Coordinates of C-alpha atoms in Angstrom, one line a residue:
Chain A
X1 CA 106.0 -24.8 15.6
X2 CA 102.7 -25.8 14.9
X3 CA 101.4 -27.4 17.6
X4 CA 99.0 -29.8 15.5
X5 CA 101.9 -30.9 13.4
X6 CA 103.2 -31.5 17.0
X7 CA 100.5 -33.4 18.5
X8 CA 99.9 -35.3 15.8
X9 CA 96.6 -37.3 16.4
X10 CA 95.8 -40.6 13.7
X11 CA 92.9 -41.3 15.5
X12 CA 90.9 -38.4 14.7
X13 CA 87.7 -39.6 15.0
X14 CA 88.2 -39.3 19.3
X15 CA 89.2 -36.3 18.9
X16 CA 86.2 -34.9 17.0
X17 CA 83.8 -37.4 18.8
X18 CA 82.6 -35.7 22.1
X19 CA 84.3 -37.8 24.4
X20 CA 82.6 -37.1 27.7
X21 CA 85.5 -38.3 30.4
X22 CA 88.6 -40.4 29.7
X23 CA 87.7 -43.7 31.5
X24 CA 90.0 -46.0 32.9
X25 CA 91.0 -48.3 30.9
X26 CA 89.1 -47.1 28.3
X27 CA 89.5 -47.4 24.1
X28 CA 91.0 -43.8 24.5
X29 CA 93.3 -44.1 27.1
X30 CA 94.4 -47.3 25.8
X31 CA 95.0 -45.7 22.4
X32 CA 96.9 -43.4 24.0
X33 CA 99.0 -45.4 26.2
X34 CA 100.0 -48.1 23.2
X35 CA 101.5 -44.8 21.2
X36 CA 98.7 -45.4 19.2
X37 CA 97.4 -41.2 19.4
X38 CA 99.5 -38.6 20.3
X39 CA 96.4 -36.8 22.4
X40 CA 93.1 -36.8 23.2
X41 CA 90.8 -34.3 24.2
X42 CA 88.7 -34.6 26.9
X43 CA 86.1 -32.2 26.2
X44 CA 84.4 -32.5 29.7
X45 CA 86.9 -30.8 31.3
X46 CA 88.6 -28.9 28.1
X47 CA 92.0 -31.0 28.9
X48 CA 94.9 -32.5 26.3
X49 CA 95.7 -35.5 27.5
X50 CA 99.4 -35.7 25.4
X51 CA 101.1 -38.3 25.3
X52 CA 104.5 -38.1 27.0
X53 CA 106.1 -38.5 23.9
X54 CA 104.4 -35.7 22.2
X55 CA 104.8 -33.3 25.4
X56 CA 108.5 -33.3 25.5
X57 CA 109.1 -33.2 21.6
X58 CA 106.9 -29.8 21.8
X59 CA 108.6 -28.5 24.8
X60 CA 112.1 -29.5 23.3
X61 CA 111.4 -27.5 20.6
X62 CA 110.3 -24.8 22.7
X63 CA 107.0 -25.0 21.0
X64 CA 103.8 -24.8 23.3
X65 CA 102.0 -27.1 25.4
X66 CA 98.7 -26.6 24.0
X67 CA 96.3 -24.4 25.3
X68 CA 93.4 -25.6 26.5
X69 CA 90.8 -23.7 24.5
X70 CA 92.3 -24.6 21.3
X71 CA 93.3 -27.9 22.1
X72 CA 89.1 -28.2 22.1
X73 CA 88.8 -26.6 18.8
X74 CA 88.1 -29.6 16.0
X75 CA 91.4 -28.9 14.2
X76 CA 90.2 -27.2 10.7
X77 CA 89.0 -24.7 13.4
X78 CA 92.2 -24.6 14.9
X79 CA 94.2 -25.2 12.2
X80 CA 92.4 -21.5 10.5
X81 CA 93.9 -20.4 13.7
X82 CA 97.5 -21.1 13.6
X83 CA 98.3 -18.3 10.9
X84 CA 97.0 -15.8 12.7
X85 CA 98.9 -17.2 16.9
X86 CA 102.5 -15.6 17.5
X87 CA 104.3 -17.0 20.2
X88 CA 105.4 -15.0 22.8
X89 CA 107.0 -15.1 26.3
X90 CA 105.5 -13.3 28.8
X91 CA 108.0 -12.1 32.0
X92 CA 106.5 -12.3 35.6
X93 CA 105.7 -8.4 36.1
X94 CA 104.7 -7.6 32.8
X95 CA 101.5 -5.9 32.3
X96 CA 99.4 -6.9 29.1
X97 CA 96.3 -4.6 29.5
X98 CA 95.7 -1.5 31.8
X99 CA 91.4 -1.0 32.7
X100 CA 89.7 0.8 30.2
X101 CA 92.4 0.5 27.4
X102 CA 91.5 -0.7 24.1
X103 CA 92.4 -4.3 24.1
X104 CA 95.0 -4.8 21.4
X105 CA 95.3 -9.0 21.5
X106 CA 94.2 -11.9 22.8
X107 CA 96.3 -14.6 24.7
X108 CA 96.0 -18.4 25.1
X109 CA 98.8 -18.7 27.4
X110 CA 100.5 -22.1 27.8
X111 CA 102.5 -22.2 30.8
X112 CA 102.3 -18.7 31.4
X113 CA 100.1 -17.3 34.9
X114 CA 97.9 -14.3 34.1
X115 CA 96.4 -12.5 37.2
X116 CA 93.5 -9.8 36.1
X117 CA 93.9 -7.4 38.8
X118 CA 91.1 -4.2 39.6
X119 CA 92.8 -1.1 40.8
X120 CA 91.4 0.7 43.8
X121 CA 91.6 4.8 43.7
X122 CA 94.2 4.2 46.6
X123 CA 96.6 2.1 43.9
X124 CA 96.1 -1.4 45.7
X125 CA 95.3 -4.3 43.4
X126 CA 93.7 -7.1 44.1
X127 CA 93.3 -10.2 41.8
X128 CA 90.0 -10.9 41.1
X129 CA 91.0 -13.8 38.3
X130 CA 93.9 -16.2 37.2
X131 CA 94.3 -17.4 34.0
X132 CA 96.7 -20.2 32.6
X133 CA 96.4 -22.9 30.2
X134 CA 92.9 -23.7 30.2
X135 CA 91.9 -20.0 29.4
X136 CA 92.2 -17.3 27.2
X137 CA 93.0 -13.6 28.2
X138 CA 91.3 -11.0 27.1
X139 CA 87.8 -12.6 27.0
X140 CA 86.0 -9.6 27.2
X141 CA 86.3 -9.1 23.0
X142 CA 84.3 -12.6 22.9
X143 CA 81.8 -10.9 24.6
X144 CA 81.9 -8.1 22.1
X145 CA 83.1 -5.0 24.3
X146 CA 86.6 -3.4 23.5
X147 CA 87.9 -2.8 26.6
X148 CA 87.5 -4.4 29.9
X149 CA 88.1 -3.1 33.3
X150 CA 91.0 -4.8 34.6
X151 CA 94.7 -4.5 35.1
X152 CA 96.2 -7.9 33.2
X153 CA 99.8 -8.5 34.8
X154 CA 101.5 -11.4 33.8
X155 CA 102.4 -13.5 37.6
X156 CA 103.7 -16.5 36.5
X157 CA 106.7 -16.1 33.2
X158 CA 105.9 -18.4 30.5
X159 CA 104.6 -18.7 26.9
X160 CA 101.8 -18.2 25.2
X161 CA 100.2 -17.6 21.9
X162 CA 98.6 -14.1 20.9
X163 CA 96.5 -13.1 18.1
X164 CA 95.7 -9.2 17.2
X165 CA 91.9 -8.1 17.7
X166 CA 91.4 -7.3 14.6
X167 CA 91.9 -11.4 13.7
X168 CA 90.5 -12.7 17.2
X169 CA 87.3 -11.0 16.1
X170 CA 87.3 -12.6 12.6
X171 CA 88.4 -15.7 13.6
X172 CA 85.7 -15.7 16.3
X173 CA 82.6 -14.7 12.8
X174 CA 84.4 -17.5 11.0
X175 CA 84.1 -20.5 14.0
X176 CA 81.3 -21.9 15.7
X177 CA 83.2 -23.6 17.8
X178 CA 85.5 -21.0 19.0
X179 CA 82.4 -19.1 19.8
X180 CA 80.6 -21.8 21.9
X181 CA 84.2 -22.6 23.7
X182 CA 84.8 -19.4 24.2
X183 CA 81.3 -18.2 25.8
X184 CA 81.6 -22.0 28.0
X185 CA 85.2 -20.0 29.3
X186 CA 83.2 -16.7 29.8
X187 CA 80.5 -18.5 31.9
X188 CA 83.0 -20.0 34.1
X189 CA 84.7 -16.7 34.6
X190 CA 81.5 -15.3 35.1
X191 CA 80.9 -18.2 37.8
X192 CA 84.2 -17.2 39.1
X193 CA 83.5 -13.8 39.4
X194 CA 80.2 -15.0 41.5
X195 CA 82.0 -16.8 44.0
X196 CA 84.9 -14.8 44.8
X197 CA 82.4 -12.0 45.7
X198 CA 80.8 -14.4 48.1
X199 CA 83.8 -16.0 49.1
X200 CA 85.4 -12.5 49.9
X201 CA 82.7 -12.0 52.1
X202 CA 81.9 -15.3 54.2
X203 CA 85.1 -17.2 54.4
X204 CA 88.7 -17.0 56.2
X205 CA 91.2 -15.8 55.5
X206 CA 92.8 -19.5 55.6
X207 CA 90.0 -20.9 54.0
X208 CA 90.7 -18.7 51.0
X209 CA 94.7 -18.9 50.8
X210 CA 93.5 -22.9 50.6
X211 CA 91.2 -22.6 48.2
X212 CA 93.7 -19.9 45.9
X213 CA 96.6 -22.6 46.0
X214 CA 94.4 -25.0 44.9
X215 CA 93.7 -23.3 41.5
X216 CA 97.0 -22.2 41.1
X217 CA 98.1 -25.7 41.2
X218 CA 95.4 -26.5 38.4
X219 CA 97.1 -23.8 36.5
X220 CA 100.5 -24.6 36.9
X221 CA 100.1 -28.2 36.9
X222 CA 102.4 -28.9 39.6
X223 CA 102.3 -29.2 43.4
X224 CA 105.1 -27.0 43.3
X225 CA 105.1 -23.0 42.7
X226 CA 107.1 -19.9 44.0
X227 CA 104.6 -17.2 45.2
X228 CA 105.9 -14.0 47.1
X229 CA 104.2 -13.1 50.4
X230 CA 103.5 -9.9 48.7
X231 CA 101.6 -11.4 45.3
X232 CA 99.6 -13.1 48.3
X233 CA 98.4 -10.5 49.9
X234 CA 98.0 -9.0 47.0
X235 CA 96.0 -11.5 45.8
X236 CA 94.0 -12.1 49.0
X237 CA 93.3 -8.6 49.7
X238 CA 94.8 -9.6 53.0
X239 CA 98.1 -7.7 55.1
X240 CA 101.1 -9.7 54.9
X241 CA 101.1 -10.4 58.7
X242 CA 97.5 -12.6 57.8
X243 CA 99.4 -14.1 54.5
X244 CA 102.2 -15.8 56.9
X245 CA 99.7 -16.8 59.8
X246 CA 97.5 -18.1 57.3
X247 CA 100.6 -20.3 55.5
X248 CA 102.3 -21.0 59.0
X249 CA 98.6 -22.9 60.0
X250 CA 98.5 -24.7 56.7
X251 CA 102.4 -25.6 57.4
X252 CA 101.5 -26.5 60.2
X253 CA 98.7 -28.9 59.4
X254 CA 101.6 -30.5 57.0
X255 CA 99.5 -29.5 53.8
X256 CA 101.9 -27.7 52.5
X257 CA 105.5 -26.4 53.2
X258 CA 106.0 -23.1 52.6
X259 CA 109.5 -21.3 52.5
X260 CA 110.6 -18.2 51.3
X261 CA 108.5 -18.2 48.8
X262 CA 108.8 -21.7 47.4
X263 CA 105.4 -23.7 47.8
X264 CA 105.0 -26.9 47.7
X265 CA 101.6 -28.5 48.7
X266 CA 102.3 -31.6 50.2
X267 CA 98.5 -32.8 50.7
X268 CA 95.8 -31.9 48.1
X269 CA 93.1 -33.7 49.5
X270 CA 93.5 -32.2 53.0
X271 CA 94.1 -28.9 51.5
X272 CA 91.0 -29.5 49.7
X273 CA 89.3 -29.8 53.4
X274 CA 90.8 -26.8 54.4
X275 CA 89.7 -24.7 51.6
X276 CA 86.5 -22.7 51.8
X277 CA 84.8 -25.0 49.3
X278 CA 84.9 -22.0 46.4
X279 CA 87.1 -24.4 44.8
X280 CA 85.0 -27.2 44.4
X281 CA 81.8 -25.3 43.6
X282 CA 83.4 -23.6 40.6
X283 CA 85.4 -26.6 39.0
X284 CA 82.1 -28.3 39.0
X285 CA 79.7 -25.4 37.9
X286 CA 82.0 -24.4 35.3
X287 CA 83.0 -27.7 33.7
Chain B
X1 CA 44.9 -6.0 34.0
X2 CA 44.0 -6.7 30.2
X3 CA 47.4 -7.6 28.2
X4 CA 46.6 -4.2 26.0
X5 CA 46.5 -2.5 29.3
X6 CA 49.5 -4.1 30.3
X7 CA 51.1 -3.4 27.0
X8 CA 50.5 0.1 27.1
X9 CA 50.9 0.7 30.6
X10 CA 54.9 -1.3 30.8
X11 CA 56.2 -1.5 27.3
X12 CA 58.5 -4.1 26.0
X13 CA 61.0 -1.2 25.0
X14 CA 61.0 0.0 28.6
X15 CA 63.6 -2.6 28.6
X16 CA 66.6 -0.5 27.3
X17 CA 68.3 -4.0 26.1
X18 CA 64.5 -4.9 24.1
X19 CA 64.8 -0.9 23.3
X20 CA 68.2 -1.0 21.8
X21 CA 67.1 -3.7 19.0
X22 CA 66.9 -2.9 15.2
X23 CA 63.0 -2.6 14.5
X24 CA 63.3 -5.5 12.6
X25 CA 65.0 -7.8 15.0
X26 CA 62.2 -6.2 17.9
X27 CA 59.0 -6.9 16.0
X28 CA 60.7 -10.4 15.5
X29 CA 61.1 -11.1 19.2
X30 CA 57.5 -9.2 20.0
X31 CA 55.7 -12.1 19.7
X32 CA 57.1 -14.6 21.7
X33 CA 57.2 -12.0 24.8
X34 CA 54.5 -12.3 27.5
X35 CA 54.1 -9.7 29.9
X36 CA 54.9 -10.7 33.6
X37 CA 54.1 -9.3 36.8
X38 CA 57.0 -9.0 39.4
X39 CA 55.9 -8.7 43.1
X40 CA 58.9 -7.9 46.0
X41 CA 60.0 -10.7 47.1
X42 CA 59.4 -13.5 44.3
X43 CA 61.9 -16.1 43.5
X44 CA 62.8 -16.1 39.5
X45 CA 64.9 -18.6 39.9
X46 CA 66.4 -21.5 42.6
X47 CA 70.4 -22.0 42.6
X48 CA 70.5 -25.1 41.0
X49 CA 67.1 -24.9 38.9
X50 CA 66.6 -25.8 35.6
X51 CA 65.7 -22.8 33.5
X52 CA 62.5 -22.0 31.9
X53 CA 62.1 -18.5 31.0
X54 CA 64.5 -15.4 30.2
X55 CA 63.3 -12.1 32.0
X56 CA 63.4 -8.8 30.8
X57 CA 62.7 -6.0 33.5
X58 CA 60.6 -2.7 32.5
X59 CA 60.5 -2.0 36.0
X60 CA 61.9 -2.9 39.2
X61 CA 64.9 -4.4 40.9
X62 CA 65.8 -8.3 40.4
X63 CA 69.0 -9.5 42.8
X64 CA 71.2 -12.2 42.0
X65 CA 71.8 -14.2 45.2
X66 CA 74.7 -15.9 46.1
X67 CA 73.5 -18.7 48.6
X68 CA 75.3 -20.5 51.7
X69 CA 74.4 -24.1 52.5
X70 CA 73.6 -22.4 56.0
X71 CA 70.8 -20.5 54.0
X72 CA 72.7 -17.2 54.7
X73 CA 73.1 -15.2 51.7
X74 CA 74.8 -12.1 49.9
X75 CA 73.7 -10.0 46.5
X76 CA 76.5 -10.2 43.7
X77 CA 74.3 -8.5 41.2
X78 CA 71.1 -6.3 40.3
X79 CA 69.6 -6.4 37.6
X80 CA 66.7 -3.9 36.0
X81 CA 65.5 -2.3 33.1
X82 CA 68.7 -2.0 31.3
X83 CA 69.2 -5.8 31.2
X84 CA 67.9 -9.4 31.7
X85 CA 68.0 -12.2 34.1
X86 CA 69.0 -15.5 32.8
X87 CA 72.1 -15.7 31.0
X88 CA 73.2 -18.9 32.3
X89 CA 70.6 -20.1 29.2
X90 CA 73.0 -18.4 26.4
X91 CA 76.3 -18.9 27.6
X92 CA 75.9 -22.9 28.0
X93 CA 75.2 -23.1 31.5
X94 CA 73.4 -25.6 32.4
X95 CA 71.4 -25.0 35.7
X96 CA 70.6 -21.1 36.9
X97 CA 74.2 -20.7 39.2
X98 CA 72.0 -18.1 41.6
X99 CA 69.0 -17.0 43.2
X100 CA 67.3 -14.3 41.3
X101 CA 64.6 -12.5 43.3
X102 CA 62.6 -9.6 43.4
X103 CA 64.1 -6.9 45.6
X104 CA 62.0 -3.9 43.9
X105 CA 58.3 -4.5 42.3
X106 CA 58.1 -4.0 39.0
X107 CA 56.7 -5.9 35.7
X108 CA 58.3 -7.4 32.4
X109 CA 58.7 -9.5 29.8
X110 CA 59.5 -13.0 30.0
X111 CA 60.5 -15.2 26.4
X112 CA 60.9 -19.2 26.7
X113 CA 64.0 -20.1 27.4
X114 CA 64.1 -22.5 24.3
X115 CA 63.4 -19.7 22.2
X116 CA 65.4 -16.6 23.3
X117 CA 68.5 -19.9 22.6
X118 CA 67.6 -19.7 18.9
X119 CA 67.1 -16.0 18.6
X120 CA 70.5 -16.2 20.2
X121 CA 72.0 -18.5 18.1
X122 CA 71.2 -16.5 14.8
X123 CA 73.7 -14.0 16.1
X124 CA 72.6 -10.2 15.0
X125 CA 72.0 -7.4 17.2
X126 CA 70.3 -9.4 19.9
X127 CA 73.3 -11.7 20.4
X128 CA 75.4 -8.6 20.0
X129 CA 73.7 -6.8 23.1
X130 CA 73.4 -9.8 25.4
X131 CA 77.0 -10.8 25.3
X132 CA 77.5 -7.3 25.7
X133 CA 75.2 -6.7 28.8
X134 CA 76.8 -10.4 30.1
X135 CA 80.3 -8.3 30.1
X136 CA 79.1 -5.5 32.3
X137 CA 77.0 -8.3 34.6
X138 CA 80.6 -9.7 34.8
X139 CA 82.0 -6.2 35.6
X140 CA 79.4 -5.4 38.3
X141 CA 80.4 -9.0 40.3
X142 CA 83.8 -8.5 40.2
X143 CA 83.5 -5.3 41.6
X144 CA 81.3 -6.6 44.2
X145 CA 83.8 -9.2 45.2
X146 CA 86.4 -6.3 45.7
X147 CA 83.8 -3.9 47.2
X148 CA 82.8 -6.9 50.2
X149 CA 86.8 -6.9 50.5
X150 CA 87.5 -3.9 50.9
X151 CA 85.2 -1.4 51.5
X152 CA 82.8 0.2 54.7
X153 CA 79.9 -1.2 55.1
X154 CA 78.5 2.7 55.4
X155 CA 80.1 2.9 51.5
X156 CA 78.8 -0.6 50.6
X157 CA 75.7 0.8 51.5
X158 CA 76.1 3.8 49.4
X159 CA 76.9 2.1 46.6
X160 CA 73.8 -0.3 47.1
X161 CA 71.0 2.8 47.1
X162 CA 72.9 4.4 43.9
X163 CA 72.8 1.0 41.9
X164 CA 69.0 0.3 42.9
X165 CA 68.0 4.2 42.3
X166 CA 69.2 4.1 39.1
X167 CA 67.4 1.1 38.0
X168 CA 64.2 3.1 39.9
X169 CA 61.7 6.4 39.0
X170 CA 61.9 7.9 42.3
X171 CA 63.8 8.4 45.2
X172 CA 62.4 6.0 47.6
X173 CA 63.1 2.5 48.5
X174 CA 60.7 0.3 50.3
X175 CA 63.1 -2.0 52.5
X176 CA 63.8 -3.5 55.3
X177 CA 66.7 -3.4 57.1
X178 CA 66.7 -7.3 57.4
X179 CA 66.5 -7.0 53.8
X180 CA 69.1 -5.2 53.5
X181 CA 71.5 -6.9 55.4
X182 CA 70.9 -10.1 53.5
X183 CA 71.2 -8.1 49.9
X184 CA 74.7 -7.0 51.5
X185 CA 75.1 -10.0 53.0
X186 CA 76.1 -8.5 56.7
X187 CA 74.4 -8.5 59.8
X188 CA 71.6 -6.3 60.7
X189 CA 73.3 -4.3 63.3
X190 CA 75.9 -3.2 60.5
X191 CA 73.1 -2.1 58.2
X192 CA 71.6 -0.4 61.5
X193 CA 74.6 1.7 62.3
X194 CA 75.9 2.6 58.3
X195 CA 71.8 3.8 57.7
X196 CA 72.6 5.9 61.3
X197 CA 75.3 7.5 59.9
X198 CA 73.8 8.2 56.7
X199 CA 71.0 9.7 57.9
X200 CA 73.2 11.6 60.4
X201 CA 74.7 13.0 57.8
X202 CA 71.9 13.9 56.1
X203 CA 72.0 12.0 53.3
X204 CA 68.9 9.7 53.5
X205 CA 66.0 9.5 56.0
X206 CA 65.2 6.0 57.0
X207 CA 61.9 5.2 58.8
X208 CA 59.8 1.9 59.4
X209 CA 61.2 0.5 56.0
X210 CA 61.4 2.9 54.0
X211 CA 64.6 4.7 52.7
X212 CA 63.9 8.2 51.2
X213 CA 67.1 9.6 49.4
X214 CA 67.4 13.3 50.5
X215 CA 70.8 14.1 49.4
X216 CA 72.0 12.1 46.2
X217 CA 75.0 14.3 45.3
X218 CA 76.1 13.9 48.8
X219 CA 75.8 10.3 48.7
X220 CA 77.9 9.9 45.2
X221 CA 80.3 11.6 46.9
X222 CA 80.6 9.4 49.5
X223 CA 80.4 5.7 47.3
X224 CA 83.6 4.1 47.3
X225 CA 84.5 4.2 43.5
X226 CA 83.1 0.6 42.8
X227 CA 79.7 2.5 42.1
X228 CA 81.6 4.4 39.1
X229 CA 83.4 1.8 37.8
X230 CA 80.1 -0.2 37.3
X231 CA 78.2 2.7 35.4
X232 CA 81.0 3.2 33.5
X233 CA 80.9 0.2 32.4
X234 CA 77.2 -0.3 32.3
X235 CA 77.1 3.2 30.3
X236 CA 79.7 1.9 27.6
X237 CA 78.8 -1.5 26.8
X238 CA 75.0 -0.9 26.6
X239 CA 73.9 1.7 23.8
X240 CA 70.9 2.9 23.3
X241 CA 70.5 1.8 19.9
X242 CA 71.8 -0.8 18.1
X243 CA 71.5 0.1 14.3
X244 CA 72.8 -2.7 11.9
X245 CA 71.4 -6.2 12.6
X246 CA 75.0 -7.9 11.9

């Protein structure tokens, strides 16, 4: 199942070489497009470009879509890494971490949504995070701590690979850069962090569902997703009655269609303009 | 003030994070720390500013500002004695994300930014502390974000004077209410009406700028819990000693 094996990549020296952006028309892209490499990195914004080859033989054989972290990882780094990654499904519903609990593993999902939730004292959650491919869950044990103080609740099913602590906090003495990618992820959750309390002050309510769809597209990697009303609100902090009046103005606006449930956004750019601009400012502070 | 004077008068280890370090590890930072005045109201850093310095509080309040193009802004974190300001620096970033400002007077220690990178590097107890302080910062904005959600302005409030009294000696805040309603990033007849019910309450006296706590326990009892959750935190992740250097 290794995904390495998977991805095979001949042309190695792009891969280790910091390629800052893949341009168009490019050496790399043009690798990649004559079947020359299987994937590149693109280690400006931490993406694997596979090719599509390679993307359907490692989701035919169930394997994972790489991660995002560790697709940045040079591979002797990753490679050190794949003895110690289980695969695992994670259901919608499922809850990975409770606050305060010892955190027992680390997860690079791959097409599995993450929400890291805080608990009020009258039981309401509200997500104060989302994590998919590009991240890692469980960050705070990079930063040293053993616990953190949010609920983790998987939103979206899908896979992902775990490690144990114990091995997560090895692996993380052993590799530079694991480290350095993994404090580059904690900065831009920190950055997250930073703007959602701002944005939870200032903006709209529609601003915000904009801005929210936006990264969940990102995350998924598809203009299409299925969200409850509820995980909305939820999410938002909002009463359902604002999730639907907030949707039905977007709907309206024809940047998205919205129907029980089943989301589809039918104009990013405009949805882009419509969003409280959160969006933007952390994709370019954190990348 | 002479720097012995200084020196003797606001030590480096008044910093819990510089206090926390193996002896060995201190006296190995000692010399690259210079001793830094911090009057109310001074600017740290810009958003957007490249980064020269890392500051380490012995006293007083610094505020991490968010900042609206329309030059409106809101606090997402304070920072005293039991941390620093500038870990954008270690964690790869770049440019300083927020505004850091004085909100309390104080004095500390700042160490170039260049060299607090390599001290970092090395890994040890110093790196071991400051990704651990970087988790609680992260803990403390996250709860802000929920806190602006969900929460009073009266409770915000609360919560506001418990976080800064800790970080202070005494009881009283110098601040304006304009002041204040920027820090909580709400408009000044909000901050008016919480600090009347407050001090209707009995809880705090509040005259010409000046907020004397009368009633602390009183006032932890009415905090929503995002106050708690924050110590908690803040008390877990940051001991007072750190004894191995690995």
């Amino acid at each position: 199942m290794s995904a390495v094996q998977a991805a095979r990549v001949p042309g190695e020296r792009a891969v280790n070489g910091r390629i800052l952006r893949l341009v168009k028309s490019g050496p790399e892209l043009r690798a990649l497009e004559a079947g020359q490499v299987d994937a590149v990195l693109d280690r400006a914004t931490g993406t694997a470009h596979l090719l599509p080859e390679a993307e359907r033989a490692l989701s035919a054989a169930g394997g994972p879509i790489v991660n995002s972290l560790l697709a940045a990882l040079p591979r002797e780094d990753y490679r050190s890494l794949l003895g110690e990654l289980e695969p695992v499904t994670l259901t919608s519903g499922e809850v990975l971490h409770e606050p305060g609990e010892r955190i027992r593993h680390v997860y690079f999902p791959n097409d599995a949504q993450v929400s890291l939730l805080i608990v009020m004292a009258d039981r309401k959650a509200l997500e104060v995070g989302l994590v998919g491919r590009e991240g890692m869950v469980g960050i705070a044990l990079a930063l040293r701590a053993e616990a953190s103080a949010v609920r983790v609740q998987v939103q979206g099913s899908g896979s992902a690979l775990r490690m144990n602590a114990a091995s997560f906090r090895e692996a993380l003495g052993r590799s530079l850069p694991l480290q350095h990618e993994l404090l580059r992820y904690a900065y831009a959750k920190l950055i997250q962090a930073r703007q959602t309390a701002a944005c939870n002050r200032f903006h709209q309510i529609e601003g915000r569902l904009a801005c929210w769809l936006l990264m969940t597209r990102d995350r998924v990697r598809s203009d299409r997703f299925y969200l409850t009303h509820e995980v909305l609100a939820t999410t938002l902090g909002i009463r359902r009655v604002g999730v639907t009046n907030a949707a039905t103005t977007l709907q309206r606006r024809k940047l998205i269609s919205y129907q029980r449930g089943n989301i589809r956004i039918l104009d990013g750019k405009g949805l882009s303009a419509a969003s409280c601009g959160c969006y933007d400012i952390v994709r370019n502070l954190a990348s | 003030m002479g720097t012995s004077l200084f020196f003797a008068l606001n030590a480096p280890k008044d910093n819990r994070l510089l206090a926390a370090l193996p002896e060995e590890d201190y006296q190995a930072l000692l010399p690259l720390l210079e001793p830094v005045v911090l009057p109310l109201g001074m600017a740290l850093y810009e958003a957007g500013g490249v980064q020269g310095y890392v500051y380490f509080p012995t006293s007083g309040i610094v505020s991490l500002l968010y900042v609206l193009e329309n030059g409106s802004s809101a606090e997402i974190a304070v920072t005293g004695c039991e941390g620093l300001v500038g870990i954008a620096l270690f964690m790869g970033g770049e440019t300083t994300p927020s505004r850091a400002v004085v909100q309390s007077a104080g004095h500390g220690y700042r160490i170039k930014a260049a060299a607090l990178k390599t001290k970092f590097e090395a890994g040890g107890a110093l790196q071991y502390l400051l990704l651990r302080f970087t988790q609680a910062l992260i803990t403390q904005m996250t709860q802000t974000a929920v806190c602006n959600r969900h929460h009073a302005v009266d409770q915000q409030l609360c919560r506001w004077l418990l976080l800064s009294l800790d970080r202070l000696p005494a009881n009283d805040l110098v601040m304006t209410q304009e002041l204040i309603a920027n820090m909580l990033g709400v408009r000044r007849e909000g901050v008016t009406e919480a600090a009347g019910k407050l001090q209707a309450a009995g809880l705090i006296e509040y005259s010409r700028g000046k907020i004397t706590v009368l009633d602390r326990p009183q006032l932890e009892a009415r905090v929503c819990e995002c106050y708690a959750v924050v110590k908690q935190e803040y008390d877990r992740l940051l001991p007072a000693t750190v004894l191995e250097s690995a």
